[in-house]
PDB file of C-alpha atoms in Angstrom:
ATOM      1  CA  MET A   1     -20.944-221.297 149.173  1.00 52.00           C
ATOM      2  CA  ASP A   2     -22.091-220.388 152.686  1.00 56.00           C
ATOM      3  CA  ALA A   3     -25.222-218.303 153.296  1.00 50.00           C
ATOM      4  CA  GLN A   4     -23.293-215.102 154.028  1.00 55.00           C
ATOM      5  CA  ASN A   5     -21.280-215.226 150.821  1.00 64.00           C
ATOM      6  CA  SER A   6     -24.365-216.289 148.869  1.00 72.00           C
ATOM      7  CA  GLY A   7     -26.170-213.199 150.156  1.00 83.00           C
ATOM      8  CA  LYS A   8     -23.252-210.966 149.191  1.00 88.00           C
ATOM      9  CA  LEU A   9     -23.227-212.430 145.694  1.00 92.00           C
ATOM     10  CA  ASN A  10     -26.966-211.944 145.289  1.00 92.00           C
ATOM     11  CA  ARG A  11     -26.702-208.309 146.401  1.00 92.00           C
ATOM     12  CA  LEU A  12     -23.895-207.723 143.933  1.00 94.00           C
ATOM     13  CA  LEU A  13     -25.778-209.300 141.039  1.00 93.00           C
ATOM     14  CA  ALA A  14     -28.846-207.229 141.892  1.00 91.00           C
ATOM     15  CA  GLU A  15     -26.698-204.079 141.922  1.00 90.00           C
ATOM     16  CA  LEU A  16     -25.265-204.914 138.521  1.00 92.00           C
ATOM     17  CA  GLY A  17     -28.484-205.802 136.738  1.00 90.00           C
ATOM     18  CA  ASP A  18     -28.066-206.287 132.988  1.00 92.00           C
ATOM     19  CA  THR A  19     -25.912-203.273 132.100  1.00 92.00           C
ATOM     20  CA  ARG A  20     -24.084-201.921 135.167  1.00 94.00           C
ATOM     21  CA  LEU A  21     -20.362-202.246 135.791  1.00 96.00           C
ATOM     22  CA  VAL A  22     -18.445-201.980 139.058  1.00 96.00           C
ATOM     23  CA  SER A  23     -14.789-201.160 139.570  1.00 96.00           C
ATOM     24  CA  SER A  24     -12.309-202.915 141.801  1.00 95.00           C
ATOM     25  CA  ARG A  25     -12.353-199.793 143.961  1.00 94.00           C
ATOM     26  CA  TRP A  26     -16.144-200.026 144.387  1.00 95.00           C
ATOM     27  CA  LEU A  27     -15.955-203.717 145.207  1.00 95.00           C
ATOM     28  CA  ARG A  28     -13.296-203.214 147.896  1.00 95.00           C
ATOM     29  CA  ALA A  29     -15.271-200.332 149.417  1.00 94.00           C
ATOM     30  CA  HIS A  30     -18.335-202.571 149.670  1.00 93.00           C
ATOM     31  CA  GLY A  31     -16.575-205.477 151.319  1.00 93.00           C
ATOM     32  CA  TYR A  32     -15.705-207.669 148.323  1.00 94.00           C
ATOM     33  CA  SER A  33     -12.100-208.776 148.671  1.00 93.00           C
ATOM     34  CA  ASN A  34      -9.891-209.484 145.669  1.00 93.00           C
ATOM     35  CA  SER A  35      -9.964-213.201 146.459  1.00 93.00           C
ATOM     36  CA  LEU A  36     -13.769-213.231 146.664  1.00 94.00           C
ATOM     37  CA  VAL A  37     -14.086-211.406 143.338  1.00 95.00           C
ATOM     38  CA  ALA A  38     -11.663-213.907 141.801  1.00 95.00           C
ATOM     39  CA  ARG A  39     -13.911-216.726 143.038  1.00 94.00           C
ATOM     40  CA  TYR A  40     -16.947-215.059 141.451  1.00 95.00           C
ATOM     41  CA  VAL A  41     -15.084-214.794 138.158  1.00 96.00           C
ATOM     42  CA  GLY A  42     -13.841-218.372 138.374  1.00 95.00           C
ATOM     43  CA  SER A  43     -17.351-219.624 139.132  1.00 94.00           C
ATOM     44  CA  GLY A  44     -18.768-217.813 136.105  1.00 95.00           C
ATOM     45  CA  TRP A  45     -20.809-215.180 137.947  1.00 96.00           C
ATOM     46  CA  LEU A  46     -18.717-212.193 136.877  1.00 96.00           C
ATOM     47  CA  VAL A  47     -16.681-211.253 133.825  1.00 97.00           C
ATOM     48  CA  SER A  48     -14.100-208.505 133.418  1.00 97.00           C
ATOM     49  CA  PRO A  49     -14.536-206.529 130.164  1.00 97.00           C
ATOM     50  CA  ALA A  50     -11.397-204.511 131.011  1.00 96.00           C
ATOM     51  CA  ARG A  51      -8.819-204.632 133.751  1.00 94.00           C
ATOM     52  CA  GLY A  52     -10.190-203.279 137.020  1.00 93.00           C
ATOM     53  CA  VAL A  53     -13.905-203.440 136.159  1.00 97.00           C
ATOM     54  CA  TYR A  54     -16.542-206.173 136.298  1.00 97.00           C
ATOM     55  CA  MET A  55     -20.064-206.976 135.146  1.00 97.00           C
ATOM     56  CA  ARG A  56     -22.328-209.956 135.537  1.00 95.00           C
ATOM     57  CA  LYS A  57     -21.875-212.905 133.181  1.00 95.00           C
ATOM     58  CA  GLY A  58     -24.381-212.537 130.352  1.00 93.00           C
ATOM     59  CA  GLY A  59     -24.793-208.812 130.937  1.00 92.00           C
ATOM     60  CA  ARG A  60     -24.895-206.322 128.067  1.00 92.00           C
ATOM     61  CA  LEU A  61     -21.925-204.031 127.602  1.00 94.00           C
ATOM     62  CA  GLN A  62     -23.465-200.764 126.386  1.00 93.00           C
ATOM     63  CA  TRP A  63     -22.322-197.157 126.567  1.00 94.00           C
ATOM     64  CA  GLU A  64     -25.515-196.241 128.456  1.00 93.00           C
ATOM     65  CA  GLY A  65     -24.667-198.699 131.203  1.00 94.00           C
ATOM     66  CA  VAL A  66     -21.138-197.352 131.396  1.00 96.00           C
ATOM     67  CA  VAL A  67     -22.376-193.774 131.864  1.00 96.00           C
ATOM     68  CA  ARG A  68     -24.922-194.713 134.513  1.00 95.00           C
ATOM     69  CA  SER A  69     -22.301-196.816 136.311  1.00 96.00           C
ATOM     70  CA  LEU A  70     -20.039-193.766 136.480  1.00 97.00           C
ATOM     71  CA  GLN A  71     -22.858-191.515 137.673  1.00 96.00           C
ATOM     72  CA  ALA A  72     -24.496-193.800 140.220  1.00 93.00           C
ATOM     73  CA  GLY A  73     -22.073-196.572 141.130  1.00 91.00           C
ATOM     74  CA  GLU A  74     -18.784-194.676 141.011  1.00 94.00           C
ATOM     75  CA  GLY A  75     -20.388-191.453 142.300  1.00 93.00           C
ATOM     76  CA  LEU A  76     -18.740-189.240 139.674  1.00 96.00           C
ATOM     77  CA  ALA A  77     -20.350-185.946 138.716  1.00 96.00           C
ATOM     78  CA  LEU A  78     -20.105-186.662 134.991  1.00 97.00           C
ATOM     79  CA  HIS A  79     -22.952-185.876 132.620  1.00 97.00           C
ATOM     80  CA  VAL A  80     -23.512-186.373 128.914  1.00 97.00           C
ATOM     81  CA  GLY A  81     -23.282-182.952 127.299  1.00 97.00           C
ATOM     82  CA  GLY A  82     -22.468-181.007 124.148  1.00 96.00           C
ATOM     83  CA  SER A  83     -23.148-182.476 120.747  1.00 92.00           C
ATOM     84  CA  PHE A  84     -23.953-185.989 121.963  1.00 93.00           C
ATOM     85  CA  ALA A  85     -26.562-184.706 124.434  1.00 94.00           C
ATOM     86  CA  LEU A  86     -28.221-182.856 121.555  1.00 93.00           C
ATOM     87  CA  ALA A  87     -28.186-186.003 119.441  1.00 90.00           C
ATOM     88  CA  LEU A  88     -29.769-188.009 122.275  1.00 89.00           C
ATOM     89  CA  GLN A  89     -32.632-185.535 122.439  1.00 88.00           C
ATOM     90  CA  GLY A  90     -33.387-185.781 118.753  1.00 85.00           C
ATOM     91  CA  HIS A  91     -31.652-182.718 117.379  1.00 80.00           C
ATOM     92  CA  GLU A  92     -29.831-182.633 114.088  1.00 57.00           C
ATOM     93  CA  HIS A  93     -26.402-184.118 114.517  1.00 56.00           C
ATOM     94  CA  TYR A  94     -23.651-184.953 112.098  1.00 52.00           C
ATOM     95  CA  LEU A  95     -20.161-186.281 112.537  1.00 47.00           C
ATOM     96  CA  ARG A  96     -17.144-184.800 110.885  1.00 48.00           C
ATOM     97  CA  LEU A  97     -16.039-187.071 108.066  1.00 43.00           C
ATOM     98  CA  GLY A  98     -14.000-190.018 109.284  1.00 46.00           C
ATOM     99  CA  GLU A  99     -14.722-189.559 112.999  1.00 53.00           C
ATOM    100  CA  ALA A 100     -16.205-192.297 115.166  1.00 56.00           C
ATOM    101  CA  GLU A 101     -19.244-191.591 117.310  1.00 75.00           C
ATOM    102  CA  ALA A 102     -18.157-189.944 120.567  1.00 88.00           C
ATOM    103  CA  ILE A 103     -20.057-189.729 123.851  1.00 94.00           C
ATOM    104  CA  THR A 104     -19.074-186.304 125.187  1.00 95.00           C
ATOM    105  CA  LEU A 105     -18.770-186.286 128.985  1.00 97.00           C
ATOM    106  CA  TYR A 106     -18.463-183.168 131.152  1.00 97.00           C
ATOM    107  CA  GLY A 107     -17.595-182.862 134.823  1.00 96.00           C
ATOM    108  CA  PRO A 108     -14.895-181.870 137.324  1.00 95.00           C
ATOM    109  CA  VAL A 109     -13.351-185.364 137.504  1.00 94.00           C
ATOM    110  CA  ARG A 110     -11.860-187.342 134.620  1.00 95.00           C
ATOM    111  CA  PRO A 111     -13.424-190.783 133.999  1.00 97.00           C
ATOM    112  CA  PRO A 112     -11.333-193.737 135.216  1.00 96.00           C
ATOM    113  CA  GLY A 113      -8.877-195.279 132.774  1.00 95.00           C
ATOM    114  CA  TRP A 114     -10.873-198.482 132.262  1.00 96.00           C
ATOM    115  CA  VAL A 115     -13.594-196.543 130.425  1.00 97.00           C
ATOM    116  CA  GLY A 116     -11.325-196.110 127.401  1.00 94.00           C
ATOM    117  CA  LYS A 117     -10.390-199.793 127.338  1.00 96.00           C
ATOM    118  CA  LEU A 118     -13.890-201.219 126.900  1.00 96.00           C
ATOM    119  CA  SER A 119     -14.726-202.933 123.597  1.00 94.00           C
ATOM    120  CA  LEU A 120     -17.496-200.616 122.437  1.00 94.00           C
ATOM    121  CA  PRO A 121     -18.281-199.174 118.994  1.00 91.00           C
ATOM    122  CA  GLN A 122     -18.515-195.740 120.593  1.00 91.00           C
ATOM    123  CA  ARG A 123     -15.683-193.852 122.217  1.00 92.00           C
ATOM    124  CA  PHE A 124     -15.846-191.604 125.271  1.00 96.00           C
ATOM    125  CA  GLU A 125     -14.508-188.085 125.023  1.00 95.00           C
ATOM    126  CA  TYR A 126     -13.917-186.179 128.259  1.00 97.00           C
ATOM    127  CA  GLN A 127     -14.434-182.452 127.750  1.00 96.00           C
ATOM    128  CA  GLY A 128     -13.451-181.234 131.211  1.00 95.00           C
ATOM    129  CA  LYS A 129     -15.606-179.186 133.530  1.00 95.00           C
ATOM    130  CA  GLY A 130     -17.162-177.213 130.700  1.00 96.00           C
ATOM    131  CA  PRO A 131     -17.892-173.491 130.523  1.00 97.00           C
ATOM    132  CA  LEU A 132     -20.425-173.194 133.369  1.00 97.00           C
ATOM    133  CA  ASP A 133     -19.609-172.359 136.991  1.00 96.00           C
ATOM    134  CA  LEU A 134     -22.570-174.246 138.465  1.00 95.00           C
ATOM    135  CA  PRO A 135     -21.646-176.456 141.447  1.00 91.00           C
ATOM    136  CA  ALA A 136     -21.289-180.186 140.794  1.00 88.00           C
ATOM    137  CA  ILE A 137     -23.861-182.508 142.334  1.00 90.00           C
ATOM    138  CA  LEU A 138     -23.984-186.292 142.563  1.00 91.00           C
ATOM    139  CA  TYR A 139     -26.442-187.942 140.209  1.00 93.00           C
ATOM    140  CA  THR A 140     -28.017-190.461 142.549  1.00 89.00           C
ATOM    141  CA  ASP A 141     -31.449-191.936 141.865  1.00 86.00           C
ATOM    142  CA  GLU A 142     -32.857-189.533 144.475  1.00 89.00           C
ATOM    143  CA  VAL A 143     -31.891-186.369 142.573  1.00 90.00           C
ATOM    144  CA  SER A 144     -35.079-184.598 141.530  1.00 91.00           C
ATOM    145  CA  GLU A 145     -35.887-183.138 138.141  1.00 93.00           C
ATOM    146  CA  THR A 146     -36.107-179.725 139.809  1.00 94.00           C
ATOM    147  CA  MET A 147     -32.573-179.975 141.193  1.00 94.00           C
ATOM    148  CA  LEU A 148     -31.258-181.023 137.800  1.00 95.00           C
ATOM    149  CA  ALA A 149     -33.177-178.291 135.985  1.00 95.00           C
ATOM    150  CA  ALA A 150     -31.428-175.655 138.108  1.00 95.00           C
ATOM    151  CA  GLN A 151     -28.155-177.012 136.671  1.00 96.00           C
ATOM    152  CA  GLY A 152     -29.383-177.112 133.089  1.00 97.00           C
ATOM    153  CA  LEU A 153     -29.550-180.912 133.306  1.00 97.00           C
ATOM    154  CA  VAL A 154     -32.284-183.497 132.812  1.00 96.00           C
ATOM    155  CA  TRP A 155     -32.965-187.187 133.287  1.00 95.00           C
ATOM    156  CA  HIS A 156     -33.029-188.866 129.859  1.00 92.00           C
ATOM    157  CA  ARG A 157     -34.275-192.391 129.246  1.00 85.00           C
ATOM    158  CA  LEU A 158     -33.323-193.966 125.938  1.00 80.00           C
ATOM    159  CA  GLY A 159     -36.088-196.561 125.910  1.00 72.00           C
ATOM    160  CA  SER A 160     -38.097-198.990 127.981  1.00 67.00           C
ATOM    161  CA  GLY A 161     -35.978-201.236 130.158  1.00 66.00           C
ATOM    162  CA  THR A 162     -33.053-198.823 130.241  1.00 72.00           C
ATOM    163  CA  GLU A 163     -31.852-196.647 133.104  1.00 82.00           C
ATOM    164  CA  ALA A 164     -32.242-192.894 132.894  1.00 90.00           C
ATOM    165  CA  LEU A 165     -29.036-190.896 132.414  1.00 94.00           C
ATOM    166  CA  VAL A 166     -28.230-187.333 133.415  1.00 96.00           C
ATOM    167  CA  CYS A 167     -27.515-185.172 130.395  1.00 96.00           C
ATOM    168  CA  SER A 168     -27.497-181.504 129.465  1.00 97.00           C
ATOM    169  CA  THR A 169     -30.678-179.781 128.360  1.00 97.00           C
ATOM    170  CA  PRO A 170     -30.419-178.295 124.853  1.00 97.00           C
ATOM    171  CA  GLU A 171     -29.792-174.858 126.365  1.00 98.00           C
ATOM    172  CA  ARG A 172     -26.741-176.043 128.301  1.00 98.00           C
ATOM    173  CA  ALA A 173     -25.583-178.470 125.603  1.00 97.00           C
ATOM    174  CA  MET A 174     -25.434-175.725 122.972  1.00 97.00           C
ATOM    175  CA  LEU A 175     -23.261-173.553 125.226  1.00 98.00           C
ATOM    176  CA  GLU A 176     -20.989-176.531 125.936  1.00 98.00           C
ATOM    177  CA  LEU A 177     -20.715-177.143 122.206  1.00 96.00           C
ATOM    178  CA  CYS A 178     -19.972-173.474 121.469  1.00 97.00           C
ATOM    179  CA  ASP A 179     -17.253-173.459 124.124  1.00 97.00           C
ATOM    180  CA  GLY A 180     -15.391-176.192 122.278  1.00 94.00           C
ATOM    181  CA  VAL A 181     -15.454-174.454 118.880  1.00 95.00           C
ATOM    182  CA  SER A 182     -11.976-173.493 117.721  1.00 91.00           C
ATOM    183  CA  ASP A 183     -12.173-173.403 113.916  1.00 92.00           C
ATOM    184  CA  ALA A 184     -14.520-172.899 110.981  1.00 92.00           C
ATOM    185  CA  ALA A 185     -15.559-176.575 110.923  1.00 91.00           C
ATOM    186  CA  GLY A 186     -16.720-176.233 114.523  1.00 93.00           C
ATOM    187  CA  VAL A 187     -18.749-173.139 113.651  1.00 94.00           C
ATOM    188  CA  TYR A 188     -20.425-174.989 110.769  1.00 93.00           C
ATOM    189  CA  GLU A 189     -21.460-177.786 113.148  1.00 91.00           C
ATOM    190  CA  ALA A 190     -22.700-175.374 115.824  1.00 94.00           C
ATOM    191  CA  ASP A 191     -24.609-173.361 113.226  1.00 94.00           C
ATOM    192  CA  ALA A 192     -26.331-176.437 111.803  1.00 92.00           C
ATOM    193  CA  LEU A 193     -27.401-177.469 115.288  1.00 93.00           C
ATOM    194  CA  MET A 194     -28.488-173.966 116.266  1.00 95.00           C
ATOM    195  CA  GLN A 195     -30.747-173.840 113.229  1.00 93.00           C
ATOM    196  CA  ALA A 196     -32.838-176.595 114.844  1.00 92.00           C
ATOM    197  CA  MET A 197     -33.009-174.892 118.247  1.00 95.00           C
ATOM    198  CA  THR A 198     -36.459-173.383 117.679  1.00 95.00           C
ATOM    199  CA  THR A 199     -37.946-174.226 121.082  1.00 95.00           C
ATOM    200  CA  LEU A 200     -35.293-173.203 123.611  1.00 97.00           C
ATOM    201  CA  ARG A 201     -36.687-171.716 126.815  1.00 97.00           C
ATOM    202  CA  PRO A 202     -35.666-168.039 127.235  1.00 97.00           C
ATOM    203  CA  GLN A 203     -35.434-168.103 131.031  1.00 97.00           C
ATOM    204  CA  ARG A 204     -33.334-171.277 130.932  1.00 97.00           C
ATOM    205  CA  VAL A 205     -31.081-169.732 128.281  1.00 98.00           C
ATOM    206  CA  GLY A 206     -30.657-166.632 130.465  1.00 97.00           C
ATOM    207  CA  LEU A 207     -29.735-168.768 133.479  1.00 97.00           C
ATOM    208  CA  MET A 208     -27.138-170.701 131.507  1.00 98.00           C
ATOM    209  CA  LEU A 209     -25.652-167.509 130.047  1.00 98.00           C
ATOM    210  CA  ARG A 210     -25.317-165.942 133.505  1.00 97.00           C
ATOM    211  CA  HIS A 211     -23.401-168.969 134.736  1.00 97.00           C
ATOM    212  CA  CYS A 212     -21.241-169.324 131.629  1.00 97.00           C
ATOM    213  CA  CYS A 213     -17.625-168.231 132.103  1.00 96.00           C
ATOM    214  CA  SER A 214     -16.664-168.384 128.424  1.00 96.00           C
ATOM    215  CA  ILE A 215     -17.061-165.085 126.572  1.00 96.00           C
ATOM    216  CA  LYS A 216     -16.500-166.906 123.277  1.00 96.00           C
ATOM    217  CA  ALA A 217     -19.224-169.468 123.986  1.00 97.00           C
ATOM    218  CA  LYS A 218     -21.773-166.808 124.938  1.00 97.00           C
ATOM    219  CA  ARG A 219     -21.075-164.584 121.952  1.00 97.00           C
ATOM    220  CA  LEU A 220     -21.091-167.475 119.480  1.00 97.00           C
ATOM    221  CA  PHE A 221     -24.320-168.889 120.941  1.00 98.00           C
ATOM    222  CA  LEU A 222     -26.086-165.518 120.705  1.00 97.00           C
ATOM    223  CA  ALA A 223     -24.686-164.668 117.267  1.00 96.00           C
ATOM    224  CA  LEU A 224     -25.878-167.973 115.804  1.00 97.00           C
ATOM    225  CA  ALA A 225     -29.298-167.654 117.455  1.00 97.00           C
ATOM    226  CA  ASP A 226     -29.582-164.151 116.014  1.00 96.00           C
ATOM    227  CA  ARG A 227     -28.496-165.391 112.602  1.00 95.00           C
ATOM    228  CA  HIS A 228     -31.381-167.872 112.541  1.00 95.00           C
ATOM    229  CA  ARG A 229     -33.815-165.276 113.903  1.00 96.00           C
ATOM    230  CA  HIS A 230     -35.129-167.544 116.644  1.00 97.00           C
ATOM    231  CA  ALA A 231     -38.222-166.014 118.255  1.00 97.00           C
ATOM    232  CA  TRP A 232     -37.118-166.938 121.787  1.00 98.00           C
ATOM    233  CA  LEU A 233     -33.970-164.802 121.573  1.00 97.00           C
ATOM    234  CA  SER A 234     -35.816-161.517 122.114  1.00 96.00           C
ATOM    235  CA  HIS A 235     -37.189-162.900 125.397  1.00 97.00           C
ATOM    236  CA  VAL A 236     -33.836-163.971 126.853  1.00 97.00           C
ATOM    237  CA  PRO A 237     -32.960-161.853 129.920  1.00 95.00           C
ATOM    238  CA  LEU A 238     -29.430-160.589 129.294  1.00 93.00           C
ATOM    239  CA  GLU A 239     -29.112-158.541 132.471  1.00 92.00           C
ATOM    240  CA  ASN A 240     -25.975-159.556 134.388  1.00 91.00           C
ATOM    241  CA  VAL A 241     -24.695-161.559 131.404  1.00 95.00           C
ATOM    242  CA  ASP A 242     -21.046-160.586 130.898  1.00 95.00           C
ATOM    243  CA  LEU A 243     -20.221-160.529 127.185  1.00 94.00           C
ATOM    244  CA  GLY A 244     -16.793-158.963 127.666  1.00 92.00           C
ATOM    245  CA  ARG A 245     -15.322-156.114 125.677  1.00 91.00           C
ATOM    246  CA  GLY A 246     -13.675-155.760 122.302  1.00 89.00           C
ATOM    247  CA  LYS A 247     -13.845-158.006 119.264  1.00 90.00           C
ATOM    248  CA  ARG A 248     -13.363-161.765 119.174  1.00 85.00           C
ATOM    249  CA  ALA A 249     -11.684-163.187 116.054  1.00 87.00           C
ATOM    250  CA  LEU A 250     -12.944-166.775 116.059  1.00 88.00           C
ATOM    251  CA  VAL A 251     -12.097-167.529 112.421  1.00 88.00           C
ATOM    252  CA  PRO A 252      -9.478-165.676 110.330  1.00 87.00           C
ATOM    253  CA  GLY A 253     -10.981-163.541 107.590  1.00 85.00           C
ATOM    254  CA  GLY A 254     -14.517-164.075 108.837  1.00 87.00           C
ATOM    255  CA  ARG A 255     -17.365-161.616 109.015  1.00 91.00           C
ATOM    256  CA  LEU A 256     -17.800-159.703 112.239  1.00 90.00           C
ATOM    257  CA  HIS A 257     -21.269-160.079 113.747  1.00 91.00           C
ATOM    258  CA  PRO A 258     -22.462-156.497 114.330  1.00 91.00           C
ATOM    259  CA  SER A 259     -24.190-157.109 117.674  1.00 92.00           C
ATOM    260  CA  TYR A 260     -22.014-159.721 119.364  1.00 93.00           C
ATOM    261  CA  GLN A 261     -18.632-158.708 117.909  1.00 93.00           C
ATOM    262  CA  ILE A 262     -17.406-162.178 116.973  1.00 94.00           C
ATOM    263  CA  THR A 263     -16.205-163.284 113.540  1.00 93.00           C
ATOM    264  CA  LEU A 264     -18.167-166.021 111.770  1.00 92.00           C
ATOM    265  CA  PRO A 265     -17.274-167.739 108.478  1.00 93.00           C
ATOM    266  CA  GLY A 266     -18.713-165.851 105.533  1.00 86.00           C
ATOM    267  CA  ASP A 267     -19.905-169.059 103.843  1.00 87.00           C
ATOM    268  CA  LEU A 268     -22.149-170.397 106.637  1.00 87.00           C
ATOM    269  CA  ASP A 269     -25.222-170.604 104.388  1.00 78.00           C
ATOM    270  CA  GLU A 270     -23.399-172.932 102.010  1.00 79.00           C
ATOM    271  CA  HIS A 271     -22.939-175.484 104.792  1.00 73.00           C
ATOM    272  CA  LEU A 272     -26.597-175.757 105.767  1.00 69.00           C
ATOM    273  CA  ALA A 273     -28.614-178.637 104.395  1.00 57.00           C
TER     274      ALA A 273
END
């Protein structure tokens, strides 16, 4: 291999590290032709865990590496949010019986098809843009904690030797979770998680509520926080938070919350541990 191609290979291997993946699209954009990539595969430098995506031979295929590859390498404004973001940050989390663990991704662009074809014990679940109207930003390594905080996002590192991922703060993640609730089982899950939300930051909650476009998500979030009598709730600035008008029947035959006018299952207490 000549010096030029050797340098290109070394740069690629450095980019990949132990857990990153790169797509065929990324490789072409960075000057790696299909024939050159085929040579790397044939020589044992690269492997293809799914059609259209590559990693270094001997690398570790992990969901964390997949997410960071989407955020940094592919330049997609996708973050880990909702229930999985809460689980990552140590909050109570349970799976509905029979369901596999799902990494919940939010953003304006759907993940590429190869993500769902990787041989991983976890599955990826794209939730769409989510309920907030905050502008999307790219999650490069240069993005500061301050910039992310303004979006209700945070860098999260799972352990030493792993790359930090962008995920929702608990304040944003709970609203994302509430937005996806469509039945009593979803309310039970949201209620169990809200019970543990004892340290949410009132100003951050207020910011997220002001930028939330889902009346249902806002009312459910506030009703559950009120139900658990969280001390921070009385300090949340609700000025300019649109809670809509009229009643919201979330579950048939439920009990109407007197303040936030949304129906909740009458047997919520029975579902708490």
